[in-house]
Tab-separated table of C-alpha atoms in Angstrom:
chain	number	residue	atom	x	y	z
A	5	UNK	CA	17.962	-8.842	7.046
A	6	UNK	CA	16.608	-10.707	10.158
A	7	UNK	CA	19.498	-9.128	11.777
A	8	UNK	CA	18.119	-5.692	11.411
A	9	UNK	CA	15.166	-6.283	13.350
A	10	UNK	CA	16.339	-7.814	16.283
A	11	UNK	CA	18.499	-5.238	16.228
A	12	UNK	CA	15.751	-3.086	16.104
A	13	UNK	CA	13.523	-4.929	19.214
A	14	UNK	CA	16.386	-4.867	21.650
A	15	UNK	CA	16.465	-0.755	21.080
A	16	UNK	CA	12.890	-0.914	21.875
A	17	UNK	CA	13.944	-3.336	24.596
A	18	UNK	CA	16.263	-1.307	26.418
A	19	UNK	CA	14.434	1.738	26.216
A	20	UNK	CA	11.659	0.345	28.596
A	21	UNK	CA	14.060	-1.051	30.781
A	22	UNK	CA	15.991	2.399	31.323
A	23	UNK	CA	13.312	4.420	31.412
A	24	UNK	CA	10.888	6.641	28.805
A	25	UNK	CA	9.167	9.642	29.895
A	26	UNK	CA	5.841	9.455	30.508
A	27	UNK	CA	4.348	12.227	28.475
A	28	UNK	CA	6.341	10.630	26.010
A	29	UNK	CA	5.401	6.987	26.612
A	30	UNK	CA	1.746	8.142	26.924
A	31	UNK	CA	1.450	9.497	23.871
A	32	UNK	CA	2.951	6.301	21.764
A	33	UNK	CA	0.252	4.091	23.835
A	34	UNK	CA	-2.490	6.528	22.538
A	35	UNK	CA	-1.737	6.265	18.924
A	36	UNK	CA	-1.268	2.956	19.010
A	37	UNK	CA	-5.083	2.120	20.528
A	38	UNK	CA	-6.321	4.496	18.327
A	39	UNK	CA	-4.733	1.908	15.289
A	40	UNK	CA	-5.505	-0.735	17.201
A	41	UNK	CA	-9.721	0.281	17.101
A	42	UNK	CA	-9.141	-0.070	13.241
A	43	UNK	CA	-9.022	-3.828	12.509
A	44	UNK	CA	-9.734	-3.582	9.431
A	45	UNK	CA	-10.178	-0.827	6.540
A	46	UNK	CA	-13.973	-2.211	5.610
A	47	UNK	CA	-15.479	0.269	8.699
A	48	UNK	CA	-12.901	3.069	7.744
A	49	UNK	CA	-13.983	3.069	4.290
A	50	UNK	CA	-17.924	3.274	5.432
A	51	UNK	CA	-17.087	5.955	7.810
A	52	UNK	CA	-15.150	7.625	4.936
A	53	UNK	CA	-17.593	7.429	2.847
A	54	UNK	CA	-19.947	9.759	4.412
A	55	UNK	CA	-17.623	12.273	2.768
A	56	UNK	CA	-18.679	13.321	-0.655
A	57	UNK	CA	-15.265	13.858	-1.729
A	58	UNK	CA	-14.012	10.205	-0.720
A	59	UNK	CA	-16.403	9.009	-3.046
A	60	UNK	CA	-16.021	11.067	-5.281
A	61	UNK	CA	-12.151	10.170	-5.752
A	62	UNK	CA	-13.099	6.521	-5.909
A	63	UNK	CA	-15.516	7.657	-8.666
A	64	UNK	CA	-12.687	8.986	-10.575
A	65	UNK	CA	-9.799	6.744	-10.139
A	66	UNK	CA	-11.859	3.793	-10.103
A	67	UNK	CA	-14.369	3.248	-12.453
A	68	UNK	CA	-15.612	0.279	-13.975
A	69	UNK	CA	-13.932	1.578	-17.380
A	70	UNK	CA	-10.834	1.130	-15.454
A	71	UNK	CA	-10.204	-2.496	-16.704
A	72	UNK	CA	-11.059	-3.333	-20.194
A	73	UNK	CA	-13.424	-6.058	-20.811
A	74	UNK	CA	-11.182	-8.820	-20.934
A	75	UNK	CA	-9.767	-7.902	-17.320
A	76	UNK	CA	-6.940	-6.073	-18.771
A	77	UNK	CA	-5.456	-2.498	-17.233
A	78	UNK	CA	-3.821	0.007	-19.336
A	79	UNK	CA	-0.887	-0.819	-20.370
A	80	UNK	CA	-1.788	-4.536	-20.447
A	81	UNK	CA	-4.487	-4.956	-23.000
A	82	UNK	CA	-2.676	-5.504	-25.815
A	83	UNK	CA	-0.845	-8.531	-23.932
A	84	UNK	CA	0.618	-8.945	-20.807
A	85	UNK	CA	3.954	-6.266	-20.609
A	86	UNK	CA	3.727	-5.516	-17.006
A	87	UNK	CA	1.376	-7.615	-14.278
A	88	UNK	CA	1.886	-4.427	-11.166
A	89	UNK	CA	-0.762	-2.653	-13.427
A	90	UNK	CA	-3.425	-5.018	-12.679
A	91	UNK	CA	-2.973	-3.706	-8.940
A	92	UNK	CA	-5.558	-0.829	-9.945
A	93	UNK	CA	-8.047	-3.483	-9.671
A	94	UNK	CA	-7.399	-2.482	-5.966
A	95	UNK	CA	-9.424	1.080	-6.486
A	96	UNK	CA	-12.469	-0.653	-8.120
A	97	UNK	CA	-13.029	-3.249	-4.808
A	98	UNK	CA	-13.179	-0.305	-2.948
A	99	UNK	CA	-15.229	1.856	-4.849
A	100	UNK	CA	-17.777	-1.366	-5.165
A	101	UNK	CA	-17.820	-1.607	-1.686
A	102	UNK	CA	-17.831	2.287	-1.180
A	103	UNK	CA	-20.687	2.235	-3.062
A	104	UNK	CA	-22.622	-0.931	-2.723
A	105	UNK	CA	-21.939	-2.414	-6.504
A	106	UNK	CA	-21.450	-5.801	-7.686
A	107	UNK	CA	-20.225	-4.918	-11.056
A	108	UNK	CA	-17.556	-2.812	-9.802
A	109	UNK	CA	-16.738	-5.251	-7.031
A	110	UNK	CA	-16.924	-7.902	-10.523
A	111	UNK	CA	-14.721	-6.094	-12.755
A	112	UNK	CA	-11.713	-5.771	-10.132
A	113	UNK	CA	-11.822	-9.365	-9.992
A	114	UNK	CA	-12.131	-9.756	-13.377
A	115	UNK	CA	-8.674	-7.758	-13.566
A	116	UNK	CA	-7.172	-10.233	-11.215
A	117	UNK	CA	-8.364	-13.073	-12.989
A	118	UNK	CA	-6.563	-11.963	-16.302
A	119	UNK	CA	-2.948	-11.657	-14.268
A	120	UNK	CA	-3.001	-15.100	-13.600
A	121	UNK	CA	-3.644	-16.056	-16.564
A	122	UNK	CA	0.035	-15.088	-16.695
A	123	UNK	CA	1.484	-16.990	-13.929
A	124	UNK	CA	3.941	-19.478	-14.455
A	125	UNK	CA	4.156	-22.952	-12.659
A	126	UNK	CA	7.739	-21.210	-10.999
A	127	UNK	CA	5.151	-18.621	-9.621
A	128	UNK	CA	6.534	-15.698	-11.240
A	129	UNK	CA	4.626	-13.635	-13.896
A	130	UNK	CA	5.042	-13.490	-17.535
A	131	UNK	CA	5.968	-9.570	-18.860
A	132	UNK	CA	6.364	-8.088	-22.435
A	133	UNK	CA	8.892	-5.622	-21.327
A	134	UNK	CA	11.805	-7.845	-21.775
A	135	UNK	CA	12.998	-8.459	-18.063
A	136	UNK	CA	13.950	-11.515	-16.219
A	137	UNK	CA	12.091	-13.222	-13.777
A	138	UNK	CA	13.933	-12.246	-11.001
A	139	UNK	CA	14.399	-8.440	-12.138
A	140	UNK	CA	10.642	-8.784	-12.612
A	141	UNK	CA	10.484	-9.605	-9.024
A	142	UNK	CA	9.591	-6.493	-7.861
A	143	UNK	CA	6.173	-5.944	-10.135
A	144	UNK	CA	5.283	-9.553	-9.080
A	145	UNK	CA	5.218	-7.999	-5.084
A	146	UNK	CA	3.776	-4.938	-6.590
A	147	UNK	CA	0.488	-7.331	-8.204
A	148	UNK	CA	0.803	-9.782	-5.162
A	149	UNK	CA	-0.049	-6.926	-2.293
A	150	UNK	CA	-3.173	-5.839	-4.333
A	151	UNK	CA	-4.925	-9.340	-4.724
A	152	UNK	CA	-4.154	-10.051	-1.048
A	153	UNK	CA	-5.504	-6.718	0.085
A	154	UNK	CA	-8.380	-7.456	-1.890
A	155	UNK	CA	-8.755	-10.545	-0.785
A	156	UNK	CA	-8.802	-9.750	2.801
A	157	UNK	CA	-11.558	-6.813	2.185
A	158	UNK	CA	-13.840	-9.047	0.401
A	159	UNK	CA	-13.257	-11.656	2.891
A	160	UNK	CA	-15.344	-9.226	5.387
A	161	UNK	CA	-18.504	-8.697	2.990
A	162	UNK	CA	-20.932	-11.283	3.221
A	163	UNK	CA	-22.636	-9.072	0.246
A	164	UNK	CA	-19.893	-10.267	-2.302
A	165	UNK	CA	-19.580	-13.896	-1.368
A	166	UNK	CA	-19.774	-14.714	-4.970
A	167	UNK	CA	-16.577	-12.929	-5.794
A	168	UNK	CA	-14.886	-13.916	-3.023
A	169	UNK	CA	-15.277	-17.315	-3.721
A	170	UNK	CA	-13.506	-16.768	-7.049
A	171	UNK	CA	-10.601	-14.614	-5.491
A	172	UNK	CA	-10.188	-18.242	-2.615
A	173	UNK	CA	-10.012	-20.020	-6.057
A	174	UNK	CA	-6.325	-18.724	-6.719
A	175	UNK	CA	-4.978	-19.850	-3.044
A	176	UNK	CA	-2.478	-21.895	-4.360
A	177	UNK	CA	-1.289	-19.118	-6.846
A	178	UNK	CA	-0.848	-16.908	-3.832
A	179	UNK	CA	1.187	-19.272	-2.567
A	180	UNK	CA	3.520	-20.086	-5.800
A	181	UNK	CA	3.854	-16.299	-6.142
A	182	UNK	CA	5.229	-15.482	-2.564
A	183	UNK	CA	7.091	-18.384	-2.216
A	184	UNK	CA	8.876	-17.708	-5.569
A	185	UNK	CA	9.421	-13.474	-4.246
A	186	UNK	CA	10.834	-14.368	-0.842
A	187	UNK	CA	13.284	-17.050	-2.789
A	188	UNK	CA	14.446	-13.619	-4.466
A	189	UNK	CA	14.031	-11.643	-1.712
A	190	UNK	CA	17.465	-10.328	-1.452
A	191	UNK	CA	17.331	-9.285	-5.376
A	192	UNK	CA	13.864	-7.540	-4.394
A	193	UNK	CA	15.687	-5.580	-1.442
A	194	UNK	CA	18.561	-4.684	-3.412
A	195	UNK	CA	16.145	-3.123	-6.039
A	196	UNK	CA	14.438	-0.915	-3.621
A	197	UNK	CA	16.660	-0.728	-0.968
A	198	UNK	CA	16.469	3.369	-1.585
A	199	UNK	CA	12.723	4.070	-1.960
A	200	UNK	CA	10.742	3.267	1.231
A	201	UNK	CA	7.559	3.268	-0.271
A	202	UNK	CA	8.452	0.313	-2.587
A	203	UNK	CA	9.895	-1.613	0.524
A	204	UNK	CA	6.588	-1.068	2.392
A	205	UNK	CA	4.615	-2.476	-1.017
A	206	UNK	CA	7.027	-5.231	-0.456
A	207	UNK	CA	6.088	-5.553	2.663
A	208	UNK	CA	2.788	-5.890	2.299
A	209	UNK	CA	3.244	-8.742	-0.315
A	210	UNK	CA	4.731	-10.694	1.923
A	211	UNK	CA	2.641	-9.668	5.058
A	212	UNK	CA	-0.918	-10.338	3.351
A	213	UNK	CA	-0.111	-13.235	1.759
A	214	UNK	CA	1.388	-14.968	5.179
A	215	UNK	CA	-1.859	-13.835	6.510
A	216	UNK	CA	-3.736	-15.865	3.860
A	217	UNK	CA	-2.026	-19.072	3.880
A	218	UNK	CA	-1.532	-18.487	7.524
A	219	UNK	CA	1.904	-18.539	7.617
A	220	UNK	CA	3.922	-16.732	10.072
A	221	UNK	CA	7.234	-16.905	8.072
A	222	UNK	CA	6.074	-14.570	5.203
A	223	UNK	CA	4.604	-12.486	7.992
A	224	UNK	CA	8.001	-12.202	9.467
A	225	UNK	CA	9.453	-11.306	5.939
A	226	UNK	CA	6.762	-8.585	5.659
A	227	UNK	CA	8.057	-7.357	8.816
A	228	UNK	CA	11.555	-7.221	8.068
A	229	UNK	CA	10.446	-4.960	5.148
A	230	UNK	CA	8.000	-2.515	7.230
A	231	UNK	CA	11.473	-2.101	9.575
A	232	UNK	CA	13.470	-1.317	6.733
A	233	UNK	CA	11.075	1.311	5.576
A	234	UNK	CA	11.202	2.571	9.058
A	235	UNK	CA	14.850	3.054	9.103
A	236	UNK	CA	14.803	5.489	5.673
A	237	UNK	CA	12.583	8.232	7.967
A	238	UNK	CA	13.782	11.462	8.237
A	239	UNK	CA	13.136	13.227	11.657
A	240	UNK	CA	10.902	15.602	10.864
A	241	UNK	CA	9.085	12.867	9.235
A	242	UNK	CA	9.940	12.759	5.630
A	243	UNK	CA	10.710	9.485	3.933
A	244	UNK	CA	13.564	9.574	2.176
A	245	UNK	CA	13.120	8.460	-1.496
A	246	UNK	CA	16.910	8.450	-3.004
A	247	UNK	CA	18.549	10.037	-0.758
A	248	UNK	CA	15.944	12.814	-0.220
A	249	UNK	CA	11.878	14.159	0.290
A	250	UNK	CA	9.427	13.701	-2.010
A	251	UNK	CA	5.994	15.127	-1.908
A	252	UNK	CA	4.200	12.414	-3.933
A	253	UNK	CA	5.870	9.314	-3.087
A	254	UNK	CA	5.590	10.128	0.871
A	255	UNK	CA	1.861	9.873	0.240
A	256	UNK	CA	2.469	6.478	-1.572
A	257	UNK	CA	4.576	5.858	2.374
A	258	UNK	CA	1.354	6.718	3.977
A	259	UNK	CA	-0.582	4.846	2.220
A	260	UNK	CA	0.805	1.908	2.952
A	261	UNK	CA	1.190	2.172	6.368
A	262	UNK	CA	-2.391	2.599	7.064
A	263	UNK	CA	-3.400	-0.402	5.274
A	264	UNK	CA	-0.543	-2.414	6.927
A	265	UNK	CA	-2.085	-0.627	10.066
A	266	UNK	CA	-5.253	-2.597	9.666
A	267	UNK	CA	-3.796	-5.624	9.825
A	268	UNK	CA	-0.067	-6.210	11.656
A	269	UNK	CA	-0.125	-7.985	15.061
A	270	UNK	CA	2.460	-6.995	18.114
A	271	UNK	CA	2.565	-4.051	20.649
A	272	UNK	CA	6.069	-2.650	19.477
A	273	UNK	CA	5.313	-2.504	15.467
A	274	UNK	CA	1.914	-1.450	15.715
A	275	UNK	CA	3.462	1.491	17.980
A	276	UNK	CA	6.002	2.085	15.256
A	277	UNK	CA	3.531	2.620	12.351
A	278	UNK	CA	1.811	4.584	14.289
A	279	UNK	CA	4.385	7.023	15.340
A	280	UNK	CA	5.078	6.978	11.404
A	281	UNK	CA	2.165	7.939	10.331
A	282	UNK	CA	1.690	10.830	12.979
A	283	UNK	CA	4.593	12.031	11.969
A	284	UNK	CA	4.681	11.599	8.169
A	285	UNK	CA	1.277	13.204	7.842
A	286	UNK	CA	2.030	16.123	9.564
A	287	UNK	CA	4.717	16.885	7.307
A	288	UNK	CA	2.820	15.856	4.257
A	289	UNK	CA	-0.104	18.529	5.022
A	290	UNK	CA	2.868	20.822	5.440
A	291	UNK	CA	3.714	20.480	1.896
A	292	UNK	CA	0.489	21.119	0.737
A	293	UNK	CA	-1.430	24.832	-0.076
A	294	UNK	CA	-5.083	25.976	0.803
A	295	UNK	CA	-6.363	25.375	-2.677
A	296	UNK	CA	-4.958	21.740	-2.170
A	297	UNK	CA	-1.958	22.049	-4.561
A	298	UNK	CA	0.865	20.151	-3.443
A	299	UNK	CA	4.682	21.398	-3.745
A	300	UNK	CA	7.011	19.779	-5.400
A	301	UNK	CA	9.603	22.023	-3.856
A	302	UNK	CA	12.759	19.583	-3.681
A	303	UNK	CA	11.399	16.909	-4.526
A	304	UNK	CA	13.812	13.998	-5.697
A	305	UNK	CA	11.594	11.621	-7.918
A	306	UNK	CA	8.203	13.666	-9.227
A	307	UNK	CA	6.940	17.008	-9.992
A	308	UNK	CA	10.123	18.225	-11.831
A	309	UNK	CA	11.265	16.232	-14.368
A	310	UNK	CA	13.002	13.786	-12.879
A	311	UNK	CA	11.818	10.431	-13.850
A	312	UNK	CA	9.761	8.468	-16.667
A	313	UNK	CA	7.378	5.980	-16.523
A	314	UNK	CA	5.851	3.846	-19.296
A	315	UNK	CA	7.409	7.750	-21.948
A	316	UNK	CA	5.430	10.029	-19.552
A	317	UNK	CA	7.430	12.486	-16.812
A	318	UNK	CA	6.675	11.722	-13.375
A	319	UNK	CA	3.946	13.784	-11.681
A	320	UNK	CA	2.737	13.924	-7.915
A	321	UNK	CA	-0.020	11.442	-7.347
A	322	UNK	CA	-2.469	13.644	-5.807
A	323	UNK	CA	-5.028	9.969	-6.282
A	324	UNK	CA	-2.820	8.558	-3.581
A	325	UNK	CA	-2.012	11.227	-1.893
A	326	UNK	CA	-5.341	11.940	-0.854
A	327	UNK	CA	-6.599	8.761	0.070
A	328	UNK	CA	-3.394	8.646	2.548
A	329	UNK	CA	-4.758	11.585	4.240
A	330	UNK	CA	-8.274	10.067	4.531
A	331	UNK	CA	-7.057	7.075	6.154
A	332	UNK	CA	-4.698	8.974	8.737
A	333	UNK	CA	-7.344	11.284	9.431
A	334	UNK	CA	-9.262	8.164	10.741
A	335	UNK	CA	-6.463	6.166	12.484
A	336	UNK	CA	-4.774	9.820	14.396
A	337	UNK	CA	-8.321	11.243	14.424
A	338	UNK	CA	-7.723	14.511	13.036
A	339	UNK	CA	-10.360	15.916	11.166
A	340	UNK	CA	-8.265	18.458	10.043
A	341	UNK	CA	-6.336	15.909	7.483
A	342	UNK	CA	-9.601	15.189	5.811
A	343	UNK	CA	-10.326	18.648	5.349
A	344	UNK	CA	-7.194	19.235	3.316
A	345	UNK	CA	-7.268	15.722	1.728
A	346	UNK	CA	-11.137	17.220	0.275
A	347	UNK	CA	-8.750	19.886	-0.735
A	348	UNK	CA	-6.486	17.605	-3.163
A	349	UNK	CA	-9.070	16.308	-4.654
A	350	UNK	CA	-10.955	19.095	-5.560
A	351	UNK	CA	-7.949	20.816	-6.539
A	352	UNK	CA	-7.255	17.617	-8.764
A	353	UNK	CA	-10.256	17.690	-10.200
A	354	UNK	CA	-9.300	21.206	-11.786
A	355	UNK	CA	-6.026	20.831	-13.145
C-alpha cells in the first residue's frame, strides 16, 4: 500500500518540476490556506453555531436520549452486537460543546465507556453478530475514529476537563485497538477497498489515534488510506461507491475530509483534501433541490432499494449530509453551501 503513495508524491513531484499554470497553481495554494486557518473543528463548530439550523440538527441527531443509561446506543443495549454504533457518541460531544452542556458532553462519554467494556486484551472488540475478529475489523476502525475525534475536541475545552480526564484514562486501549487494526490492515482494505467513504473512516482511525500516542507510523497508515480514497474520485467530483455515485454516501466522503482537514500535517495532502472537498461539494449541492431534497437519481448504495442495514432499506443520510456542507462552507468559504445545507435540514425535519 506504501507503494501507492510514493507513487502518488513523485506525480506531485514532477508536476512542480515541469511546470503548473499559475492560475491553476494559485488556486490549489488558496484552498489549501483557507484549510490550513482551520486547526481544529472546536472554532468551526462555534462559528457554526451562530446558525440556528446547525444547532438545531445537533438537537435532533444528538440528544442526550441518544445513549441509554447504561452508555449503550441502539442496537447495543441489549448486549454488545456491534461496537461502530457507539460512534454516535460522536454527535452528543458536539452538541455539548455546541451548546455549552456537561451532561451531553457526560453521556457521550458515558457511551464510550460502555464499548470498552468490550475490549479484549488482543485489542479487538467483542460483537453479538457472529463475526470474527478480523472480519470485525472494520467496525473496530469505525468505533476507534469516533473516540479519537472526541478525544482530540475535548482535549481543546478547558470547560470539560473532567471528562477529558476520563476519555486520557483509556490511552492504552487506544493503543491495543490500533495496533491490533493495522496488524489486519490488509483484511480492512480488502473489505472496503470499493467504498471511499469507509477507507477515509479508516483513515481516520489510524490518523487520530497516531496523533494520540504520538506516533507517526499510524499517521502514515492513515495516510495511505486518505490516498486511497483519493484515487476512487470521479472527475467531476463524485466518489465512486461500487463502481458508481451516490448521493448519500458522498456526504459521508465529505464529511470526513473536513474533519481529517482539521488535523493532517504536509503541504501536498493538505492541498489534496482540499481540492477534494472543492470539488466534491460542488457536485453534492448539484444533487440537491431548493426545498433541500436530495436525489437519489443513480445512486448505487441508498435511496432505492439497494442495500439493508440492521432489516431496514438504505436511505440518504440527509444528518450527515448536512453537516458536510456546514463544514465545507467554512473551510472553501462559501456561504452559499450553508444556505442549502439549512435547506436539508429543514427539509429533513418534514419528511
Amino acid at each position: 500500500m506504501m507503494k501507492v503513495l510514493h507513487a502518488r508524491v513523485s506525480s506531485l513531484l514532477l508536476i512542480f518540476v515541469f511546470g503548473v499554470s499559475s492560475v491553476l497553481l494559485s488556486e490549489q495554494v488558496s484552498a489549501s490556506s483557507r484549510i490550513s486557518s482551520y486547526s481544529n473543528e472546536n472554532s468551526t463548530l462555534v462559528g457554526l453555531s451562530e446558525r440556528t439550523n446547525f444547532k438545531l440538527l445537533h438537537q435532533l441527531r444528538g440528544g442526550i436520549d441518544l445513549v441509554a443509561p447504561n452508555g449503550a446506543v441502539s442496537p447495543n443495549q441489549d448486549g454488545m452486537k456491534y461496537v461502530a454504533a457507539q460512534r454516535e457518541a460522536l454527535w452528543l460531544i458536539r452538541n455539548g460543546i455546541i451548546h455549552a452542556s456537561a451532561d451531553l458532553v457526560s453521556k457521550g462519554v458515558l457511551a464510550f465507556d460502555y464499548a470498552f467494556k468490550f475490549q479484549t486484551k488482543d485489542g479487538y472488540f467483542e460483537n453479538g453478530m457472529g463475526a470474527s475478529p478480523e472480519a470485525a475489523v472494520g467496525a473496530d476502525a469505525f468505533f476507534l475514529y469516533s473516540f479519537c475525534y472526541a478525544y482530540l475536541l475535548l482535549e481543546k475545552e478547558s470547560a470539560y476537563s473532567q471528562q477529558f480526564n476520563k476519555m486520557k484514562y483509556y490511552k492504552k486501549n487506544v493503543e491495543n485497538s490500533v495496533a491490533w487494526i493495522a496488524k489486519n490492515q490488509d483484511e480492512l482494505f480488502r473489505q472496503d477497498r470499493h467504498t471511499p467513504n469507509r477507507l477515509l473512516f479508516d483513515a481516520m482511525a489510524f490518523y487520530f489515534a497516531g496523533k494520540i500516542l504520538r506516533s507517526s507510523e499510524y499517521q502514515d497508515l492513515g495516510k495511505t488510506f486518505i490516498n486511497h480514497a483519493l484515487e476512487a474520485q470521479r472527475a467531476d467530483g463524485a466518489f465512486l461507491e461500487k463502481g458508481g455515485h451516490d448521493s448519500s454516501y458522498q456526504g459521508v466522503c465529505i464529511l470526513n475530509l473536513s474533519m481529517l482537514s482539521f488535523h493532517v500535517k504536509g503541504y501536498l495532502l493538505k492541498r489534496d483534501i482540499a481540492k477534494a472537498i472543492k470539488s466534491s461539494a460542488a457536485w453534492m449541492v448539484s444533487r440537491i433541490n431548493a426545498d433541500g431534497e436530495i436525489s437519489a437519481e443513480g445512486n448505487t448504495r441508498t435511496g432505492l432499494g439497494q442495500e439493508e442495514q440492521s432489516g431496514k432499506l438504505k436511505d440518504i443520510n440527509y444528518p450527515e449530509v448536512a453537516l458536510s456542507l456546514y463544514y465545507a462552507a467554512s473551510i472553501l468559504e462559501k456561504t452559499e453551501y450553508a444556505d442549502k445545507a439549512d435547506a436539508v435540514v429543514q427539509y429533513a425535519i418534514s419528511r
